[in-house]
């Protein structure tokens, strides 16, 4: 789901359950259950292929956190 909301992503990051949602970019929080595949990209980053066909970047600043949370 995408759209506009009065809350910031930082507020959503605090509200959403940490075991289901992960911040992967300054512009994206994703539902881990909706990730179909994870592909490496340049400069130690990743591209997430979501089940709905959308491609979402994992930025360099979130890549190590992302690896740690998902265990790879």
Tab-separated table of C-alpha atoms in Angstrom:
chain	number	residue	atom	x	y	z
A	1	UNK	CA	0.000	0.000	0.000
A	2	UNK	CA	1.249	3.469	-0.737
A	3	UNK	CA	-0.299	6.854	-0.142
A	4	UNK	CA	-0.109	9.906	2.067
A	5	UNK	CA	-0.568	10.121	5.810
A	6	UNK	CA	-0.089	12.690	8.547
A	7	UNK	CA	2.436	10.468	10.342
A	8	UNK	CA	6.073	10.477	9.301
A	9	UNK	CA	7.892	7.265	8.385
A	10	UNK	CA	9.813	7.625	11.636
A	11	UNK	CA	6.487	7.559	13.535
A	12	UNK	CA	5.347	4.507	11.558
A	13	UNK	CA	8.678	2.832	12.274
A	14	UNK	CA	7.925	3.246	15.991
A	15	UNK	CA	4.250	2.164	15.740
A	16	UNK	CA	4.504	-0.849	13.401
A	17	UNK	CA	5.510	-4.264	14.809
A	18	UNK	CA	9.293	-4.653	14.481
A	19	UNK	CA	9.057	-8.356	13.627
A	20	UNK	CA	6.880	-7.663	10.553
A	21	UNK	CA	8.035	-4.291	9.200
A	22	UNK	CA	11.534	-3.049	8.469
A	23	UNK	CA	12.932	0.305	7.410
A	24	UNK	CA	15.072	-0.220	4.330
A	25	UNK	CA	15.426	3.299	2.924
A	26	UNK	CA	14.658	6.834	4.032
A	27	UNK	CA	11.542	6.641	1.853
A	28	UNK	CA	10.424	3.048	2.511
A	29	UNK	CA	9.245	0.732	5.264
A	30	UNK	CA	8.366	-2.750	4.003
A	31	UNK	CA	6.314	-5.667	5.258
A	32	UNK	CA	8.834	-8.515	5.517
A	33	UNK	CA	6.140	-11.082	4.615
A	34	UNK	CA	5.661	-9.340	1.254
A	35	UNK	CA	9.308	-9.669	0.142
A	36	UNK	CA	9.524	-12.213	-2.659
A	37	UNK	CA	13.257	-12.030	-3.444
A	38	UNK	CA	16.319	-10.051	-2.390
A	39	UNK	CA	18.999	-9.251	-4.960
A	40	UNK	CA	22.398	-7.631	-4.355
A	41	UNK	CA	22.930	-4.267	-5.997
A	42	UNK	CA	25.998	-2.067	-6.305
A	43	UNK	CA	27.859	-0.581	-3.317
A	44	UNK	CA	26.711	-3.216	-0.760
A	45	UNK	CA	23.032	-2.430	-1.240
A	46	UNK	CA	20.057	-4.569	-2.219
A	47	UNK	CA	16.923	-4.487	-4.332
A	48	UNK	CA	13.789	-6.037	-2.857
A	49	UNK	CA	11.367	-7.671	-5.261
A	50	UNK	CA	7.994	-7.537	-3.575
A	51	UNK	CA	5.168	-10.022	-4.152
A	52	UNK	CA	3.140	-7.323	-5.938
A	53	UNK	CA	5.942	-6.799	-8.486
A	54	UNK	CA	7.302	-3.553	-7.035
A	55	UNK	CA	11.090	-3.161	-6.729
A	56	UNK	CA	12.253	-1.341	-3.588
A	57	UNK	CA	15.845	-0.285	-2.887
A	58	UNK	CA	17.673	-0.945	0.377
A	59	UNK	CA	19.892	2.079	0.828
A	60	UNK	CA	23.529	1.833	1.880
A	61	UNK	CA	22.744	3.427	5.241
A	62	UNK	CA	20.161	0.718	6.060
A	63	UNK	CA	21.944	-2.263	4.434
A	64	UNK	CA	23.841	-3.500	7.514
A	65	UNK	CA	20.744	-3.106	9.736
A	66	UNK	CA	18.699	-4.930	7.096
A	67	UNK	CA	21.245	-7.792	6.967
A	68	UNK	CA	21.303	-8.069	10.762
A	69	UNK	CA	17.511	-8.137	11.150
A	70	UNK	CA	16.949	-10.674	8.367
A	71	UNK	CA	20.007	-12.731	9.299
A	72	UNK	CA	22.096	-12.759	6.122
